[in-house]
Amino acid sequence: MHRCLLFAVAALLCIAAHANTYTPESIPEWNSTYSYVSNPDGVLSADAAQLIDTLLLSMDRVGVQCLVVAVNSIDQGYSGVEFGTALGNRFGVGGSTNQGLVVLLANESRDYAIVTGDGMEKYVPDVVCGRIERHIMVPYLKREEWDSAMVYTVQALHEIVQGNEEILAQHEQADKEAEEAEARATRIAGIIGLLTIAGIGGAAYRKRRKSRLCPYCKKQALKRGTSQAELVNGEYRNIINYVCSNCGKTVKREALNGVSQGGYYGGGFGRNGGSSGSSGGSFGGFGGGNFSGGGAGGKF
């Protein structure tokens, strides 16, 4: 009996965990004729949803329909763009002119998208969707400011639909500045890499010169000779003999790990140095719009 109860509780918890994960078919409809926001999990505040509805009603009056969906999680068998495309086709956003948009947020599964109907792609191409996401939507999403992310995204789309070309220029300029900054960072990284390589090469060159320096005549004339094991301070060490081709003196150095060290033993041993919920029912004016996958989206 106790085991059955545990299984039942586990099953209920599993169901609860997935209760707010939606497929395009399970996004609920709602009753308000002039509501364009589906917010069944209350991701957006009531004030934000109302403001978005006002902006989208204004867009609808000039012939562009937009659906905004904010939920906790979407089925991970879909990308954000795929999910938005399916929603646009399900509800026919855009009508007979196919001038439709879908803006999606799934705050717990971290998905977002702006999807364009077939008649909107020439006005809001994929590159513009991506710019709006990069410069407006995603920065707010990363701070988990859901209201600001969706309100400001819809405001940008509203401005574009109303013919405000300045906002397009602003986002294009922001992209150019970001690309220039990335190019500068790449150049700086390349310079640092070259300086690092040069530094390593210079250190290796200095080490090599030091290894050839005779401590007696101060000439770069040491040449490696024989090696043997010698007792040094009670321990056997591998000692390499270097002979100076200039003064003929012999310099003994210890080889550690098979590598001759720069320190030397002169005149004997002695090493120098170490080693809200919005409305809920049917879209009043939607129906007939077609979506083929235009737009942009991703994970934040």
PDB file of C-alpha atoms in Angstrom:
ATOM      1  CA  MET A   1       0.000   0.000   0.000  1.00  0.00           C
ATOM      2  CA  HIS A   2       2.790   2.353   1.012  1.00  0.00           C
ATOM      3  CA  ARG A   3       4.700   1.577  -2.211  1.00  0.00           C
ATOM      4  CA  CYS A   4       1.607   2.224  -4.355  1.00  0.00           C
ATOM      5  CA  LEU A   5       1.165   5.588  -2.651  1.00  0.00           C
ATOM      6  CA  LEU A   6       4.773   6.522  -3.419  1.00  0.00           C
ATOM      7  CA  PHE A   7       4.320   5.590  -7.084  1.00  0.00           C
ATOM      8  CA  ALA A   8       1.142   7.686  -7.262  1.00  0.00           C
ATOM      9  CA  VAL A   9       2.864  10.725  -5.734  1.00  0.00           C
ATOM     10  CA  ALA A  10       5.807  10.342  -8.138  1.00  0.00           C
ATOM     11  CA  ALA A  11       3.430  10.139 -11.085  1.00  0.00           C
ATOM     12  CA  LEU A  12       1.602  13.291  -9.968  1.00  0.00           C
ATOM     13  CA  LEU A  13       4.884  15.165  -9.559  1.00  0.00           C
ATOM     14  CA  CYS A  14       5.960  14.085 -13.045  1.00  0.00           C
ATOM     15  CA  ILE A  15       2.665  15.273 -14.507  1.00  0.00           C
ATOM     16  CA  ALA A  16       2.977  18.589 -12.667  1.00  0.00           C
ATOM     17  CA  ALA A  17       6.519  19.088 -13.929  1.00  0.00           C
ATOM     18  CA  HIS A  18       5.332  18.761 -17.525  1.00  0.00           C
ATOM     19  CA  ALA A  19       1.935  20.435 -17.138  1.00  0.00           C
ATOM     20  CA  ASN A  20       3.160  23.745 -18.548  1.00  0.00           C
ATOM     21  CA  THR A  21       5.123  22.335 -21.468  1.00  0.00           C
ATOM     22  CA  TYR A  22       3.224  23.126 -24.654  1.00  0.00           C
ATOM     23  CA  THR A  23       3.047  21.849 -28.191  1.00  0.00           C
ATOM     24  CA  PRO A  24       1.737  24.191 -30.904  1.00  0.00           C
ATOM     25  CA  GLU A  25      -1.587  22.329 -30.730  1.00  0.00           C
ATOM     26  CA  SER A  26      -1.957  22.726 -26.961  1.00  0.00           C
ATOM     27  CA  ILE A  27      -1.560  26.508 -26.757  1.00  0.00           C
ATOM     28  CA  PRO A  28      -4.984  27.524 -25.430  1.00  0.00           C
ATOM     29  CA  GLU A  29      -7.355  29.796 -27.319  1.00  0.00           C
ATOM     30  CA  TRP A  30      -9.079  32.718 -25.618  1.00  0.00           C
ATOM     31  CA  ASN A  31     -12.312  34.676 -25.796  1.00  0.00           C
ATOM     32  CA  SER A  32     -11.430  38.322 -26.289  1.00  0.00           C
ATOM     33  CA  THR A  33     -11.953  39.450 -29.895  1.00  0.00           C
ATOM     34  CA  TYR A  34      -9.272  42.112 -29.658  1.00  0.00           C
ATOM     35  CA  SER A  35      -6.646  40.196 -27.701  1.00  0.00           C
ATOM     36  CA  TYR A  36      -3.448  39.163 -29.455  1.00  0.00           C
ATOM     37  CA  VAL A  37      -1.612  37.844 -26.389  1.00  0.00           C
ATOM     38  CA  SER A  38      -1.632  34.226 -25.226  1.00  0.00           C
ATOM     39  CA  ASN A  39      -0.288  34.240 -21.677  1.00  0.00           C
ATOM     40  CA  PRO A  40      -1.761  31.116 -20.022  1.00  0.00           C
ATOM     41  CA  ASP A  41       0.995  30.741 -17.391  1.00  0.00           C
ATOM     42  CA  GLY A  42       1.025  34.382 -16.348  1.00  0.00           C
ATOM     43  CA  VAL A  43       4.583  34.913 -17.560  1.00  0.00           C
ATOM     44  CA  LEU A  44       3.650  38.491 -18.452  1.00  0.00           C
ATOM     45  CA  SER A  45       1.998  40.887 -16.037  1.00  0.00           C
ATOM     46  CA  ALA A  46      -1.537  42.061 -16.777  1.00  0.00           C
ATOM     47  CA  ASP A  47      -0.248  45.590 -17.464  1.00  0.00           C
ATOM     48  CA  ALA A  48       2.362  44.349 -19.948  1.00  0.00           C
ATOM     49  CA  ALA A  49      -0.180  42.151 -21.736  1.00  0.00           C
ATOM     50  CA  GLN A  50      -2.616  45.071 -21.994  1.00  0.00           C
ATOM     51  CA  LEU A  51       0.061  47.394 -23.394  1.00  0.00           C
ATOM     52  CA  ILE A  52       1.119  44.781 -25.940  1.00  0.00           C
ATOM     53  CA  ASP A  53      -2.513  44.279 -26.974  1.00  0.00           C
ATOM     54  CA  THR A  54      -2.832  48.039 -27.565  1.00  0.00           C
ATOM     55  CA  LEU A  55       0.245  48.079 -29.808  1.00  0.00           C
ATOM     56  CA  LEU A  56      -0.885  44.994 -31.728  1.00  0.00           C
ATOM     57  CA  LEU A  57      -4.369  46.400 -32.273  1.00  0.00           C
ATOM     58  CA  SER A  58      -2.727  49.463 -33.836  1.00  0.00           C
ATOM     59  CA  MET A  59      -0.686  47.166 -36.118  1.00  0.00           C
ATOM     60  CA  ASP A  60      -3.799  45.205 -37.076  1.00  0.00           C
ATOM     61  CA  ARG A  61      -5.478  48.428 -38.188  1.00  0.00           C
ATOM     62  CA  VAL A  62      -2.756  48.951 -40.814  1.00  0.00           C
ATOM     63  CA  GLY A  63      -3.024  45.381 -42.057  1.00  0.00           C
ATOM     64  CA  VAL A  64      -0.404  43.497 -40.000  1.00  0.00           C
ATOM     65  CA  GLN A  65      -1.505  40.894 -37.470  1.00  0.00           C
ATOM     66  CA  CYS A  66       0.793  39.756 -34.690  1.00  0.00           C
ATOM     67  CA  LEU A  67       0.361  37.004 -32.111  1.00  0.00           C
ATOM     68  CA  VAL A  68       2.411  37.157 -28.886  1.00  0.00           C
ATOM     69  CA  VAL A  69       2.776  33.926 -26.921  1.00  0.00           C
ATOM     70  CA  ALA A  70       4.414  33.762 -23.497  1.00  0.00           C
ATOM     71  CA  VAL A  71       4.493  30.384 -21.760  1.00  0.00           C
ATOM     72  CA  ASN A  72       6.719  28.534 -19.329  1.00  0.00           C
ATOM     73  CA  SER A  73       8.050  25.865 -21.659  1.00  0.00           C
ATOM     74  CA  ILE A  74       7.658  24.474 -25.167  1.00  0.00           C
ATOM     75  CA  ASP A  75       8.162  20.945 -26.401  1.00  0.00           C
ATOM     76  CA  GLN A  76      11.894  20.606 -27.073  1.00  0.00           C
ATOM     77  CA  GLY A  77      11.146  18.712 -30.255  1.00  0.00           C
ATOM     78  CA  TYR A  78      10.646  22.188 -31.753  1.00  0.00           C
ATOM     79  CA  SER A  79      13.004  25.101 -32.131  1.00  0.00           C
ATOM     80  CA  GLY A  80      11.532  28.501 -31.315  1.00  0.00           C
ATOM     81  CA  VAL A  81      11.119  29.331 -35.011  1.00  0.00           C
ATOM     82  CA  GLU A  82       9.497  25.966 -35.750  1.00  0.00           C
ATOM     83  CA  PHE A  83       7.105  26.402 -32.836  1.00  0.00           C
ATOM     84  CA  GLY A  84       6.187  29.961 -33.888  1.00  0.00           C
ATOM     85  CA  THR A  85       5.715  28.862 -37.497  1.00  0.00           C
ATOM     86  CA  ALA A  86       3.339  26.104 -36.414  1.00  0.00           C
ATOM     87  CA  LEU A  87       1.378  28.573 -34.281  1.00  0.00           C
ATOM     88  CA  GLY A  88       1.116  31.068 -37.133  1.00  0.00           C
ATOM     89  CA  ASN A  89      -0.269  28.363 -39.420  1.00  0.00           C
ATOM     90  CA  ARG A  90      -2.573  26.947 -36.757  1.00  0.00           C
ATOM     91  CA  PHE A  91      -4.280  30.280 -36.093  1.00  0.00           C
ATOM     92  CA  GLY A  92      -3.888  31.731 -39.604  1.00  0.00           C
ATOM     93  CA  VAL A  93      -2.146  34.847 -38.313  1.00  0.00           C
ATOM     94  CA  GLY A  94      -1.964  37.457 -41.083  1.00  0.00           C
ATOM     95  CA  GLY A  95      -5.153  36.648 -42.931  1.00  0.00           C
ATOM     96  CA  SER A  96      -5.400  36.545 -46.712  1.00  0.00           C
ATOM     97  CA  THR A  97      -2.430  38.911 -47.184  1.00  0.00           C
ATOM     98  CA  ASN A  98      -0.160  36.661 -45.073  1.00  0.00           C
ATOM     99  CA  GLN A  99       1.072  39.767 -43.258  1.00  0.00           C
ATOM    100  CA  GLY A 100       1.471  38.045 -39.924  1.00  0.00           C
ATOM    101  CA  LEU A 101       4.035  37.919 -37.117  1.00  0.00           C
ATOM    102  CA  VAL A 102       4.443  35.590 -34.143  1.00  0.00           C
ATOM    103  CA  VAL A 103       6.567  36.574 -31.140  1.00  0.00           C
ATOM    104  CA  LEU A 104       7.342  33.703 -28.776  1.00  0.00           C
ATOM    105  CA  LEU A 105       8.811  33.471 -25.287  1.00  0.00           C
ATOM    106  CA  ALA A 106       9.167  30.287 -23.229  1.00  0.00           C
ATOM    107  CA  ASN A 107      10.896  31.524 -20.107  1.00  0.00           C
ATOM    108  CA  GLU A 108      11.698  28.200 -18.411  1.00  0.00           C
ATOM    109  CA  SER A 109      12.890  26.334 -21.520  1.00  0.00           C
ATOM    110  CA  ARG A 110      14.738  29.554 -22.539  1.00  0.00           C
ATOM    111  CA  ASP A 111      13.289  29.709 -26.071  1.00  0.00           C
ATOM    112  CA  TYR A 112      12.483  32.829 -28.048  1.00  0.00           C
ATOM    113  CA  ALA A 113      11.562  33.664 -31.646  1.00  0.00           C
ATOM    114  CA  ILE A 114      10.178  36.294 -33.985  1.00  0.00           C
ATOM    115  CA  VAL A 115       8.526  34.526 -36.921  1.00  0.00           C
ATOM    116  CA  THR A 116       7.256  36.184 -40.087  1.00  0.00           C
ATOM    117  CA  GLY A 117       4.342  35.225 -42.316  1.00  0.00           C
ATOM    118  CA  ASP A 118       4.982  34.806 -46.026  1.00  0.00           C
ATOM    119  CA  GLY A 119       3.742  38.325 -46.778  1.00  0.00           C
ATOM    120  CA  MET A 120       5.920  39.978 -44.126  1.00  0.00           C
ATOM    121  CA  GLU A 121       9.353  38.611 -45.004  1.00  0.00           C
ATOM    122  CA  LYS A 122      10.089  41.461 -47.453  1.00  0.00           C
ATOM    123  CA  TYR A 123       9.191  44.073 -44.814  1.00  0.00           C
ATOM    124  CA  VAL A 124      10.717  42.351 -41.782  1.00  0.00           C
ATOM    125  CA  PRO A 125      13.408  40.038 -43.190  1.00  0.00           C
ATOM    126  CA  ASP A 126      15.203  37.463 -41.080  1.00  0.00           C
ATOM    127  CA  VAL A 127      18.165  39.787 -40.553  1.00  0.00           C
ATOM    128  CA  VAL A 128      15.905  42.438 -39.002  1.00  0.00           C
ATOM    129  CA  CYS A 129      14.271  39.849 -36.726  1.00  0.00           C
ATOM    130  CA  GLY A 130      17.726  38.803 -35.585  1.00  0.00           C
ATOM    131  CA  ARG A 131      18.782  42.399 -34.914  1.00  0.00           C
ATOM    132  CA  ILE A 132      15.693  43.105 -32.806  1.00  0.00           C
ATOM    133  CA  GLU A 133      16.384  39.953 -30.807  1.00  0.00           C
ATOM    134  CA  ARG A 134      20.074  40.686 -30.294  1.00  0.00           C
ATOM    135  CA  HIS A 135      19.742  44.351 -29.375  1.00  0.00           C
ATOM    136  CA  ILE A 136      16.383  44.441 -27.573  1.00  0.00           C
ATOM    137  CA  MET A 137      14.839  41.101 -26.714  1.00  0.00           C
ATOM    138  CA  VAL A 138      17.694  38.876 -25.555  1.00  0.00           C
ATOM    139  CA  PRO A 139      19.421  41.381 -23.211  1.00  0.00           C
ATOM    140  CA  TYR A 140      16.190  41.670 -21.208  1.00  0.00           C
ATOM    141  CA  LEU A 141      15.559  37.929 -21.348  1.00  0.00           C
ATOM    142  CA  LYS A 142      18.996  37.218 -19.905  1.00  0.00           C
ATOM    143  CA  ARG A 143      18.075  39.459 -16.961  1.00  0.00           C
ATOM    144  CA  GLU A 144      14.730  37.595 -16.709  1.00  0.00           C
ATOM    145  CA  GLU A 145      12.798  40.823 -17.321  1.00  0.00           C
ATOM    146  CA  TRP A 146      10.008  39.165 -19.300  1.00  0.00           C
ATOM    147  CA  ASP A 147       7.689  42.203 -19.477  1.00  0.00           C
ATOM    148  CA  SER A 148      10.392  44.540 -20.781  1.00  0.00           C
ATOM    149  CA  ALA A 149      11.650  41.985 -23.285  1.00  0.00           C
ATOM    150  CA  MET A 150       8.257  41.483 -24.884  1.00  0.00           C
ATOM    151  CA  VAL A 151       6.963  45.055 -24.643  1.00  0.00           C
ATOM    152  CA  TYR A 152      10.081  46.605 -26.189  1.00  0.00           C
ATOM    153  CA  THR A 153      10.256  43.905 -28.871  1.00  0.00           C
ATOM    154  CA  VAL A 154       6.646  44.562 -29.866  1.00  0.00           C
ATOM    155  CA  GLN A 155       7.282  48.328 -29.789  1.00  0.00           C
ATOM    156  CA  ALA A 156      10.175  47.874 -32.242  1.00  0.00           C
ATOM    157  CA  LEU A 157       8.006  45.792 -34.568  1.00  0.00           C
ATOM    158  CA  HIS A 158       5.212  48.364 -34.248  1.00  0.00           C
ATOM    159  CA  GLU A 159       7.610  51.155 -35.277  1.00  0.00           C
ATOM    160  CA  ILE A 160       8.787  49.160 -38.305  1.00  0.00           C
ATOM    161  CA  VAL A 161       5.216  48.392 -39.381  1.00  0.00           C
ATOM    162  CA  GLN A 162       4.333  52.090 -39.003  1.00  0.00           C
ATOM    163  CA  GLY A 163       7.125  52.915 -41.456  1.00  0.00           C
ATOM    164  CA  ASN A 164       9.725  54.226 -39.010  1.00  0.00           C
ATOM    165  CA  GLU A 165      12.930  53.554 -40.952  1.00  0.00           C
ATOM    166  CA  GLU A 166      15.082  55.161 -38.258  1.00  0.00           C
ATOM    167  CA  ILE A 167      14.748  52.142 -35.995  1.00  0.00           C
ATOM    168  CA  LEU A 168      15.992  49.903 -38.821  1.00  0.00           C
ATOM    169  CA  ALA A 169      18.997  52.187 -39.271  1.00  0.00           C
ATOM    170  CA  GLN A 170      19.677  52.131 -35.531  1.00  0.00           C
ATOM    171  CA  HIS A 171      19.746  48.347 -35.380  1.00  0.00           C
ATOM    172  CA  GLU A 172      21.861  48.134 -38.528  1.00  0.00           C
ATOM    173  CA  GLN A 173      24.336  50.577 -36.984  1.00  0.00           C
ATOM    174  CA  ALA A 174      24.342  48.589 -33.732  1.00  0.00           C
ATOM    175  CA  ASP A 175      25.192  45.462 -35.723  1.00  0.00           C
ATOM    176  CA  LYS A 176      28.031  47.261 -37.524  1.00  0.00           C
ATOM    177  CA  GLU A 177      29.426  48.530 -34.227  1.00  0.00           C
ATOM    178  CA  ALA A 178      29.236  45.029 -32.759  1.00  0.00           C
ATOM    179  CA  GLU A 179      31.004  43.587 -35.813  1.00  0.00           C
ATOM    180  CA  GLU A 180      33.703  46.268 -35.614  1.00  0.00           C
ATOM    181  CA  ALA A 181      34.176  45.605 -31.905  1.00  0.00           C
ATOM    182  CA  GLU A 182      34.478  41.873 -32.604  1.00  0.00           C
ATOM    183  CA  ALA A 183      36.989  42.571 -35.386  1.00  0.00           C
ATOM    184  CA  ARG A 184      39.017  44.782 -33.035  1.00  0.00           C
ATOM    185  CA  ALA A 185      38.943  42.092 -30.370  1.00  0.00           C
ATOM    186  CA  THR A 186      40.100  39.531 -32.934  1.00  0.00           C
ATOM    187  CA  ARG A 187      42.949  41.793 -34.042  1.00  0.00           C
ATOM    188  CA  ILE A 188      43.983  42.450 -30.449  1.00  0.00           C
ATOM    189  CA  ALA A 189      43.867  38.722 -29.685  1.00  0.00           C
ATOM    190  CA  GLY A 190      46.038  38.115 -32.760  1.00  0.00           C
ATOM    191  CA  ILE A 191      48.556  40.749 -31.657  1.00  0.00           C
ATOM    192  CA  ILE A 192      48.635  39.311 -28.143  1.00  0.00           C
ATOM    193  CA  GLY A 193      49.121  35.857 -29.651  1.00  0.00           C
ATOM    194  CA  LEU A 194      52.023  37.099 -31.786  1.00  0.00           C
ATOM    195  CA  LEU A 195      53.579  38.871 -28.818  1.00  0.00           C
ATOM    196  CA  THR A 196      53.182  35.738 -26.732  1.00  0.00           C
ATOM    197  CA  ILE A 197      54.815  33.620 -29.416  1.00  0.00           C
ATOM    198  CA  ALA A 198      57.561  36.207 -29.779  1.00  0.00           C
ATOM    199  CA  GLY A 199      58.031  36.239 -26.013  1.00  0.00           C
ATOM    200  CA  ILE A 200      58.251  32.459 -25.876  1.00  0.00           C
ATOM    201  CA  GLY A 201      60.660  32.474 -28.799  1.00  0.00           C
ATOM    202  CA  GLY A 202      62.714  35.230 -27.188  1.00  0.00           C
ATOM    203  CA  ALA A 203      62.828  33.387 -23.866  1.00  0.00           C
ATOM    204  CA  ALA A 204      63.926  30.223 -25.633  1.00  0.00           C
ATOM    205  CA  TYR A 205      66.598  32.168 -27.515  1.00  0.00           C
ATOM    206  CA  ARG A 206      67.860  33.808 -24.305  1.00  0.00           C
ATOM    207  CA  LYS A 207      67.884  30.459 -22.529  1.00  0.00           C
ATOM    208  CA  ARG A 208      69.872  28.918 -25.371  1.00  0.00           C
ATOM    209  CA  ARG A 209      72.390  31.785 -25.284  1.00  0.00           C
ATOM    210  CA  LYS A 210      72.694  31.440 -21.532  1.00  0.00           C
ATOM    211  CA  SER A 211      73.319  27.721 -21.856  1.00  0.00           C
ATOM    212  CA  ARG A 212      76.260  28.421 -24.220  1.00  0.00           C
ATOM    213  CA  LEU A 213      77.795  31.191 -22.085  1.00  0.00           C
ATOM    214  CA  CYS A 214      81.144  30.289 -20.582  1.00  0.00           C
ATOM    215  CA  PRO A 215      81.348  31.607 -16.997  1.00  0.00           C
ATOM    216  CA  TYR A 216      85.118  32.017 -17.350  1.00  0.00           C
ATOM    217  CA  CYS A 217      85.684  33.895 -20.609  1.00  0.00           C
ATOM    218  CA  LYS A 218      82.089  35.165 -21.045  1.00  0.00           C
ATOM    219  CA  LYS A 219      81.935  33.922 -24.629  1.00  0.00           C
ATOM    220  CA  GLN A 220      79.066  32.021 -26.248  1.00  0.00           C
ATOM    221  CA  ALA A 221      81.383  29.075 -26.835  1.00  0.00           C
ATOM    222  CA  LEU A 222      80.278  26.152 -24.650  1.00  0.00           C
ATOM    223  CA  LYS A 223      79.803  22.834 -26.414  1.00  0.00           C
ATOM    224  CA  ARG A 224      78.249  19.793 -24.880  1.00  0.00           C
ATOM    225  CA  GLY A 225      80.580  16.917 -24.137  1.00  0.00           C
ATOM    226  CA  THR A 226      80.361  13.750 -22.074  1.00  0.00           C
ATOM    227  CA  SER A 227      77.976  13.052 -19.199  1.00  0.00           C
ATOM    228  CA  GLN A 228      78.306  10.884 -16.095  1.00  0.00           C
ATOM    229  CA  ALA A 229      76.686  10.207 -12.724  1.00  0.00           C
ATOM    230  CA  GLU A 230      78.390  12.031  -9.846  1.00  0.00           C
ATOM    231  CA  LEU A 231      77.732  12.160  -6.118  1.00  0.00           C
ATOM    232  CA  VAL A 232      76.561  15.680  -5.220  1.00  0.00           C
ATOM    233  CA  ASN A 233      75.558  16.511  -1.637  1.00  0.00           C
ATOM    234  CA  GLY A 234      75.010  12.837  -0.889  1.00  0.00           C
ATOM    235  CA  GLU A 235      72.894  12.221  -4.028  1.00  0.00           C
ATOM    236  CA  TYR A 236      73.814  10.896  -7.437  1.00  0.00           C
ATOM    237  CA  ARG A 237      73.166  13.447 -10.158  1.00  0.00           C
ATOM    238  CA  ASN A 238      73.416  13.247 -13.941  1.00  0.00           C
ATOM    239  CA  ILE A 239      76.216  15.690 -14.773  1.00  0.00           C
ATOM    240  CA  ILE A 240      76.963  16.964 -18.295  1.00  0.00           C
ATOM    241  CA  ASN A 241      80.414  18.299 -19.170  1.00  0.00           C
ATOM    242  CA  TYR A 242      80.565  21.378 -21.409  1.00  0.00           C
ATOM    243  CA  VAL A 243      83.880  22.444 -22.932  1.00  0.00           C
ATOM    244  CA  CYS A 244      84.529  26.051 -23.943  1.00  0.00           C
ATOM    245  CA  SER A 245      85.974  26.236 -27.445  1.00  0.00           C
ATOM    246  CA  ASN A 246      87.422  29.657 -26.634  1.00  0.00           C
ATOM    247  CA  CYS A 247      89.268  29.185 -23.329  1.00  0.00           C
ATOM    248  CA  GLY A 248      89.249  25.395 -23.053  1.00  0.00           C
ATOM    249  CA  LYS A 249      87.660  25.341 -19.565  1.00  0.00           C
ATOM    250  CA  THR A 250      85.212  22.584 -18.610  1.00  0.00           C
ATOM    251  CA  VAL A 251      81.871  23.515 -17.077  1.00  0.00           C
ATOM    252  CA  LYS A 252      79.713  20.931 -15.326  1.00  0.00           C
ATOM    253  CA  ARG A 253      75.947  21.222 -15.275  1.00  0.00           C
ATOM    254  CA  GLU A 254      73.266  19.044 -13.830  1.00  0.00           C
ATOM    255  CA  ALA A 255      70.713  17.582 -16.202  1.00  0.00           C
ATOM    256  CA  LEU A 256      67.248  17.494 -14.653  1.00  0.00           C
ATOM    257  CA  ASN A 257      64.655  15.276 -16.348  1.00  0.00           C
ATOM    258  CA  GLY A 258      67.155  14.746 -19.130  1.00  0.00           C
ATOM    259  CA  VAL A 259      67.460  18.511 -19.865  1.00  0.00           C
ATOM    260  CA  SER A 260      70.625  20.498 -19.215  1.00  0.00           C
ATOM    261  CA  GLN A 261      69.936  23.404 -16.860  1.00  0.00           C
ATOM    262  CA  GLY A 262      71.181  26.943 -17.304  1.00  0.00           C
ATOM    263  CA  GLY A 263      72.874  27.040 -13.898  1.00  0.00           C
ATOM    264  CA  TYR A 264      76.507  25.982 -13.832  1.00  0.00           C
ATOM    265  CA  TYR A 265      79.098  24.621 -11.442  1.00  0.00           C
ATOM    266  CA  GLY A 266      82.296  26.640 -11.674  1.00  0.00           C
ATOM    267  CA  GLY A 267      85.498  25.615  -9.847  1.00  0.00           C
ATOM    268  CA  GLY A 268      83.659  22.667  -8.325  1.00  0.00           C
ATOM    269  CA  PHE A 269      79.979  22.429  -7.349  1.00  0.00           C
ATOM    270  CA  GLY A 270      77.787  25.276  -6.210  1.00  0.00           C
ATOM    271  CA  ARG A 271      74.833  26.045  -8.496  1.00  0.00           C
ATOM    272  CA  ASN A 272      74.168  29.693  -9.371  1.00  0.00           C
ATOM    273  CA  GLY A 273      70.450  30.160  -9.572  1.00  0.00           C
ATOM    274  CA  GLY A 274      67.694  27.685  -9.451  1.00  0.00           C
ATOM    275  CA  SER A 275      66.107  25.523 -11.802  1.00  0.00           C
ATOM    276  CA  SER A 276      -0.676  38.244 -15.517  1.00  0.00           C
ATOM    277  CA  GLY A 277      -2.377  35.923 -17.241  1.00  0.00           C
ATOM    278  CA  SER A 278      -3.811  37.558 -20.298  1.00  0.00           C
ATOM    279  CA  SER A 279      -7.088  36.743 -21.967  1.00  0.00           C
ATOM    280  CA  GLY A 280      -8.085  33.229 -22.710  1.00  0.00           C
ATOM    281  CA  GLY A 281     -10.449  31.849 -26.283  1.00  0.00           C
ATOM    282  CA  SER A 282     -10.455  32.562 -30.006  1.00  0.00           C
ATOM    283  CA  PHE A 283      -8.676  35.089 -32.181  1.00  0.00           C
ATOM    284  CA  GLY A 284     -11.257  37.516 -33.425  1.00  0.00           C
ATOM    285  CA  GLY A 285      -9.647  38.565 -36.709  1.00  0.00           C
ATOM    286  CA  PHE A 286      -7.118  35.786 -37.381  1.00  0.00           C
ATOM    287  CA  GLY A 287      -7.512  33.182 -40.089  1.00  0.00           C
ATOM    288  CA  GLY A 288      -5.968  32.274 -43.421  1.00  0.00           C
ATOM    289  CA  GLY A 289      -2.380  33.417 -42.896  1.00  0.00           C
ATOM    290  CA  ASN A 290       0.495  31.221 -44.020  1.00  0.00           C
ATOM    291  CA  PHE A 291       3.960  30.782 -42.498  1.00  0.00           C
ATOM    292  CA  SER A 292       6.877  29.012 -44.171  1.00  0.00           C
ATOM    293  CA  GLY A 293       9.560  29.417 -41.493  1.00  0.00           C
ATOM    294  CA  GLY A 294      10.830  32.971 -41.920  1.00  0.00           C
ATOM    295  CA  GLY A 295      12.224  34.841 -38.932  1.00  0.00           C
ATOM    296  CA  ALA A 296      14.823  34.201 -36.250  1.00  0.00           C
ATOM    297  CA  GLY A 297      15.051  32.691 -32.812  1.00  0.00           C
ATOM    298  CA  GLY A 298      17.168  30.706 -30.409  1.00  0.00           C
ATOM    299  CA  LYS A 299      17.987  30.078 -26.750  1.00  0.00           C
ATOM    300  CA  PHE A 300      18.897  32.755 -24.243  1.00  0.00           C
TER     301      PHE A 300
END
